[in-house]
GROMACS .gro file of N, CA, C and O in nm:
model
  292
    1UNK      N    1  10.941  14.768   9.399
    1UNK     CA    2  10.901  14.862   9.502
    1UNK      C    3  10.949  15.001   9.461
    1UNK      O    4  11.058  15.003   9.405
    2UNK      N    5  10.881  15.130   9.480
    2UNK     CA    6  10.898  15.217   9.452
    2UNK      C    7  10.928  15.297   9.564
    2UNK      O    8  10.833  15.329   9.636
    3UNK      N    9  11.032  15.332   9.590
    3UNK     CA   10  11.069  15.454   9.694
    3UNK      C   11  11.054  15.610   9.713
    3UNK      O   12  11.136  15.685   9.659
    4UNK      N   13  10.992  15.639   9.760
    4UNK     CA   14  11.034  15.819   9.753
    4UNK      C   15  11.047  15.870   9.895
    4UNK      O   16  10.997  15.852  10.006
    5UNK      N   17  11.139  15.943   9.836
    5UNK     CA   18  11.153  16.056   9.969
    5UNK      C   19  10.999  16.189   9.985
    5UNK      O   20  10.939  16.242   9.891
    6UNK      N   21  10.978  16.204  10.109
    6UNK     CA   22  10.923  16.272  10.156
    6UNK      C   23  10.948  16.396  10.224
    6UNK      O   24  11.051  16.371  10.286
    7UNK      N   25  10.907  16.554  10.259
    7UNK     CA   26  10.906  16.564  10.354
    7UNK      C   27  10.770  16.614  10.469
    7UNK      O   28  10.674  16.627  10.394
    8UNK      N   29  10.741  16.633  10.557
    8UNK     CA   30  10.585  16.678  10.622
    8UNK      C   31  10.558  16.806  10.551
    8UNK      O   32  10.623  16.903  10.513
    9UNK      N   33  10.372  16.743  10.547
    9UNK     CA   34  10.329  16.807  10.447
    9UNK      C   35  10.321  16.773  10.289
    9UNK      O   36  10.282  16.847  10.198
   10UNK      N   37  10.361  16.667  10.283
   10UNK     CA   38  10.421  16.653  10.121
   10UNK      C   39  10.312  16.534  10.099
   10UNK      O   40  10.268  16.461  10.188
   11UNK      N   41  10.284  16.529   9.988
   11UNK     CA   42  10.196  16.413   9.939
   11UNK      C   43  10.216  16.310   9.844
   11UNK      O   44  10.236  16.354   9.730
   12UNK      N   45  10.218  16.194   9.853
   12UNK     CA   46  10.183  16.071   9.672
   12UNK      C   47  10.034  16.032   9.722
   12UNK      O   48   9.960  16.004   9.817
   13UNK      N   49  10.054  16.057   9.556
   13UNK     CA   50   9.878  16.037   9.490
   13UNK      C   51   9.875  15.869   9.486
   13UNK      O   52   9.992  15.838   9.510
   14UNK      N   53   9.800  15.751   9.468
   14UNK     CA   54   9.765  15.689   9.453
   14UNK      C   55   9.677  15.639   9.369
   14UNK      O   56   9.566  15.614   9.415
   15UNK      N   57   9.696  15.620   9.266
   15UNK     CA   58   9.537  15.652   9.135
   15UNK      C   59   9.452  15.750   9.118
   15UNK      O   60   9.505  15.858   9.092
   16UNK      N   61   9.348  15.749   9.124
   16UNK     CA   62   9.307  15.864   9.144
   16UNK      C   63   9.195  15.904   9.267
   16UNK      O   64   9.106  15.986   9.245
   17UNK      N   65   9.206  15.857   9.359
   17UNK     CA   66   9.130  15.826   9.424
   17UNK      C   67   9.186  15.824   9.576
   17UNK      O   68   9.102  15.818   9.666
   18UNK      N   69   9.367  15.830   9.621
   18UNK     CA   70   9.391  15.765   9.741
   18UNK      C   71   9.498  15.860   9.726
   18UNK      O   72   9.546  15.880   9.614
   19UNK      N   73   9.552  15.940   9.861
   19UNK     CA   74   9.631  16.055   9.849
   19UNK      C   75   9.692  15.998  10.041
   19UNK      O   76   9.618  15.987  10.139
   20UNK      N   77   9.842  15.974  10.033
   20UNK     CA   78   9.927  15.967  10.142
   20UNK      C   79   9.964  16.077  10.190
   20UNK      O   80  10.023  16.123  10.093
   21UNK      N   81   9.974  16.174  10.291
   21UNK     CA   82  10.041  16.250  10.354
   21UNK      C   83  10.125  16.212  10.476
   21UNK      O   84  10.100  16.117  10.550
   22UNK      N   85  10.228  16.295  10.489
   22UNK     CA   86  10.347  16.280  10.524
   22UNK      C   87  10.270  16.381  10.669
   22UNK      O   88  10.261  16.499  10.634
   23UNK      N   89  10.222  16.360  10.799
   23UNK     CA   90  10.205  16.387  10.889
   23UNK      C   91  10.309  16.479  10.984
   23UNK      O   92  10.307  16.598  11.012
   24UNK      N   93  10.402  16.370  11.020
   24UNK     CA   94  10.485  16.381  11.110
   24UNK      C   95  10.594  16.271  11.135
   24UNK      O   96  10.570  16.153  11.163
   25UNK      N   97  10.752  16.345  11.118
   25UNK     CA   98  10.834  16.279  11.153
   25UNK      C   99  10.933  16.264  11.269
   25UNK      O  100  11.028  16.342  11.274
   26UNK      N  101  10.920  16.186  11.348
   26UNK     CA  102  10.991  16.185  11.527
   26UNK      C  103  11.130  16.074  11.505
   26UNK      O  104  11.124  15.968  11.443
   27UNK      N  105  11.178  16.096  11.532
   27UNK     CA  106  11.347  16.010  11.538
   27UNK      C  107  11.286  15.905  11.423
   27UNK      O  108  11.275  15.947  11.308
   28UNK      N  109  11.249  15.776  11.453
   28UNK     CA  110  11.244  15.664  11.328
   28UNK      C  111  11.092  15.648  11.298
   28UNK      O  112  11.065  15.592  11.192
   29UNK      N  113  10.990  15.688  11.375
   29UNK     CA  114  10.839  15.724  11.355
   29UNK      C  115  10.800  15.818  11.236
   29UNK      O  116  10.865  15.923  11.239
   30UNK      N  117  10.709  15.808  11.130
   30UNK     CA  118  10.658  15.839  11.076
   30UNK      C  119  10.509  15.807  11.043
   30UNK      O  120  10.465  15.704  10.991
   31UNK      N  121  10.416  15.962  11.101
   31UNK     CA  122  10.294  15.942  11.090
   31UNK      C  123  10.250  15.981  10.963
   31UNK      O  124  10.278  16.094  10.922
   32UNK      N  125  10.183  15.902  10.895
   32UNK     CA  126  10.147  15.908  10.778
   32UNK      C  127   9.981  15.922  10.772
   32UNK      O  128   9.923  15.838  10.841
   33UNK      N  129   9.886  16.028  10.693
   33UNK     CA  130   9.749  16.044  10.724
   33UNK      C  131   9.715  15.947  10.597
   33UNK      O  132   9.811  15.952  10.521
   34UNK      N  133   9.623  15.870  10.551
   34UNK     CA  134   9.555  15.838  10.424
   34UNK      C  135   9.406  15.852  10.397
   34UNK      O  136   9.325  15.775  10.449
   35UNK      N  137   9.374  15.939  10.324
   35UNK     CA  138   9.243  15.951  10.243
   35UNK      C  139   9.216  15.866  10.099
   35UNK      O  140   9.241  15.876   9.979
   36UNK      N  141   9.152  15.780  10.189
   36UNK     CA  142   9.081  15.686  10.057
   36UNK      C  143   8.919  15.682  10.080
   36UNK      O  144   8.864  15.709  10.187
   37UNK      N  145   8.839  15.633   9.929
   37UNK     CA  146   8.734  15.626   9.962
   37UNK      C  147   8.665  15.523  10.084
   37UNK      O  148   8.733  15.426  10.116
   38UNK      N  149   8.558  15.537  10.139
   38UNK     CA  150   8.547  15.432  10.218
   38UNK      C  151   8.536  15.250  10.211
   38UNK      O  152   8.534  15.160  10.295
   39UNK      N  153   8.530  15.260  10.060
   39UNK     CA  154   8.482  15.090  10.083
   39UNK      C  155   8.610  15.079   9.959
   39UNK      O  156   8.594  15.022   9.852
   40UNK      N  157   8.767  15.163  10.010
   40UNK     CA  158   8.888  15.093  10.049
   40UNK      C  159   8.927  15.078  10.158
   40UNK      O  160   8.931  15.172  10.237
   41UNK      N  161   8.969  14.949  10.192
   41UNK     CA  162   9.001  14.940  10.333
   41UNK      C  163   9.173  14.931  10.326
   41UNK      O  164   9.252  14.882  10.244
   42UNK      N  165   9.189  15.009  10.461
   42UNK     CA  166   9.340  15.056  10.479
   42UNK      C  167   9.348  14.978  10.639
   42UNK      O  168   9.275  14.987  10.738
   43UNK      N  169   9.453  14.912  10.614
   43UNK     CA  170   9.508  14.837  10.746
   43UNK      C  171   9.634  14.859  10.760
   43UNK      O  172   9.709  14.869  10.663
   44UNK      N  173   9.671  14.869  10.877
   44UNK     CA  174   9.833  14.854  10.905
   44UNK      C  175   9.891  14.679  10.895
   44UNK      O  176   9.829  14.581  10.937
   45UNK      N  177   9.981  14.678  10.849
   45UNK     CA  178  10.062  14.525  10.801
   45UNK      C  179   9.990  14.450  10.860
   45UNK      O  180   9.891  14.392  10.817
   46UNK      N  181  10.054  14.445  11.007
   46UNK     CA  182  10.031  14.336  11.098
   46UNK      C  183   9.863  14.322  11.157
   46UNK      O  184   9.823  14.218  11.209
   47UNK      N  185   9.801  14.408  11.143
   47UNK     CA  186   9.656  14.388  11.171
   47UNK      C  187   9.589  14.311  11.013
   47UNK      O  188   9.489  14.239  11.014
   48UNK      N  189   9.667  14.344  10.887
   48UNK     CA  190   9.596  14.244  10.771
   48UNK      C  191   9.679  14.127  10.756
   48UNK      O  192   9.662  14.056  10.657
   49UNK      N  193   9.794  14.089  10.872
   49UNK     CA  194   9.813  13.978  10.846
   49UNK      C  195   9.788  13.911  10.944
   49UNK      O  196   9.839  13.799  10.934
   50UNK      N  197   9.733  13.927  11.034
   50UNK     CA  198   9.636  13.848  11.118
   50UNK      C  199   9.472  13.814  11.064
   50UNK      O  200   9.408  13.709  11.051
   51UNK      N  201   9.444  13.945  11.044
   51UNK     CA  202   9.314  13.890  10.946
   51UNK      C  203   9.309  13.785  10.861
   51UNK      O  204   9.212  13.715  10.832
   52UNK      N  205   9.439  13.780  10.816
   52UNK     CA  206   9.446  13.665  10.678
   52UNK      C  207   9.470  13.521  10.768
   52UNK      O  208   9.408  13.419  10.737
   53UNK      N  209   9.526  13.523  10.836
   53UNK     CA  210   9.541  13.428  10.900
   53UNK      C  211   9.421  13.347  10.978
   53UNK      O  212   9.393  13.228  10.984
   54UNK      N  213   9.353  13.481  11.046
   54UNK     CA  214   9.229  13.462  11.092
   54UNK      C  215   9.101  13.329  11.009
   54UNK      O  216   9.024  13.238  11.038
   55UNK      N  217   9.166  13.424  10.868
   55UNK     CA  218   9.053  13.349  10.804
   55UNK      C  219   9.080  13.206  10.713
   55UNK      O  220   9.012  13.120  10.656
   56UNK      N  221   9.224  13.236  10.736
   56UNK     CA  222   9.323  13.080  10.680
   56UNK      C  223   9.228  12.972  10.777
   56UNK      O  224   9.143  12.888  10.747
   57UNK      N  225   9.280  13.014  10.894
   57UNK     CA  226   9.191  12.978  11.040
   57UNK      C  227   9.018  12.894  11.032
   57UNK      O  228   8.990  12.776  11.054
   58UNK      N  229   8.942  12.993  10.997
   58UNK     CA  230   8.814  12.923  10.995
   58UNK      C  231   8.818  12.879  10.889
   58UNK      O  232   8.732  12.792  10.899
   59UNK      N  233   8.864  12.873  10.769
   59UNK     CA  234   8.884  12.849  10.639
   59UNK      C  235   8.896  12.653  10.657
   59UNK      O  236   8.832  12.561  10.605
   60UNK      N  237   9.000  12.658  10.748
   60UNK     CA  238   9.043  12.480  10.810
   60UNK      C  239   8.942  12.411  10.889
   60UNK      O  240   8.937  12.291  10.913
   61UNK      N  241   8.836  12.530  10.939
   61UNK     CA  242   8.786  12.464  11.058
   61UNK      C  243   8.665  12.345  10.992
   61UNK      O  244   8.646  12.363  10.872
   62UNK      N  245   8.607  12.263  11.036
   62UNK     CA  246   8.505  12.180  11.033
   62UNK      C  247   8.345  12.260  10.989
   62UNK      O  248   8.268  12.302  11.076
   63UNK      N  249   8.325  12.267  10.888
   63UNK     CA  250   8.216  12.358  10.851
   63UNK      C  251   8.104  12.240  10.860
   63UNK      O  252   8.008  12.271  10.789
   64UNK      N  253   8.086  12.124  10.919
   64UNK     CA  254   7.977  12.068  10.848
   64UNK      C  255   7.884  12.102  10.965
   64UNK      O  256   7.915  12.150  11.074
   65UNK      N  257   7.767  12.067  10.918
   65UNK     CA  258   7.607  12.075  10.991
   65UNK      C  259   7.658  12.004  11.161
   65UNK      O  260   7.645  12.055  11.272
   66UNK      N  261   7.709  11.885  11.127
   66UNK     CA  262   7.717  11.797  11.277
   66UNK      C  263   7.813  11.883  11.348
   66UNK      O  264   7.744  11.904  11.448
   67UNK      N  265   7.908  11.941  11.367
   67UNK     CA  266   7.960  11.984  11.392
   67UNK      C  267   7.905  12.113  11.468
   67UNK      O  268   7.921  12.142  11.587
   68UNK      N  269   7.826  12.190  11.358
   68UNK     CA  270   7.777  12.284  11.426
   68UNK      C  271   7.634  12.250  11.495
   68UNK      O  272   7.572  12.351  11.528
   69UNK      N  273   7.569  12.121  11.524
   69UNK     CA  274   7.485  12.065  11.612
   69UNK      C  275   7.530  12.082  11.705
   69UNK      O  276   7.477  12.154  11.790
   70UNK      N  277   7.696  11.994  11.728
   70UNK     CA  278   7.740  11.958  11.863
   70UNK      C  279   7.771  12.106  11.908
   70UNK      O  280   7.746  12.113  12.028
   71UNK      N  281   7.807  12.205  11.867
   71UNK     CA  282   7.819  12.347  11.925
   71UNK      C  283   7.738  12.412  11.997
   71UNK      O  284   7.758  12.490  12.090
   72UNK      N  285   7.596  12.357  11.921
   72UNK     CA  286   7.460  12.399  11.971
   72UNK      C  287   7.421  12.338  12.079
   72UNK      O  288   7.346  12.387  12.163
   73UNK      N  289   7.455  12.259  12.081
   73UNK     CA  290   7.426  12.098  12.227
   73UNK      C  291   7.452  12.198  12.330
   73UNK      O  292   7.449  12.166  12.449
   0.00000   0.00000   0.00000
C-alpha cells in the first residue's frame, strides 16, 4: 500500500487517465473528488462489496429453466 500525505487542493495522478483531489478536510472526514473516464467505474468500499456479494448471491441461485417456470406460474 502506498501512502501519501495530502493537502486540499492537492492531487495523485493515477495512470494516465484518473486524477484524485483532495476536496475537503473536516475533523476525520475527507472529501475526495475523482475524475476518471466513464466506463471506469468508481465505488465507495462498501457499496462494491455488496455488489460482489450481490452477485456471489445470484451466482448460487438455481439458474435452471424449471425453476424459472415455477417463477412464472
Amino acid at each position: 500500500m502506498l501512502i501519501l500525505s495530502r493537502k486540499i487542493d492537492q492531487k495523485i495522478r493515477i495512470g494516465e487517465n484518473i486524477t484524485l483531489t483532495i476536496i475537503e478536510i473536516r475533523g476525520d472526514q475527507v472529501k475526495i473528488g475523482v475524475e476518471a473516464p466513464k466506463e471506469v467505474k468508481v465505488f465507495r468500499q462498501e457499496v462494491y462489496t455488496a455488489i460482489q456479494n450481490e452477485n456471489r448471491q445470484a451466482a448460487r441461485t438455481d439458474g435452471s429453466l424449471d425453476a424459472l417456470s415455477k417463477i412464472l406460474k
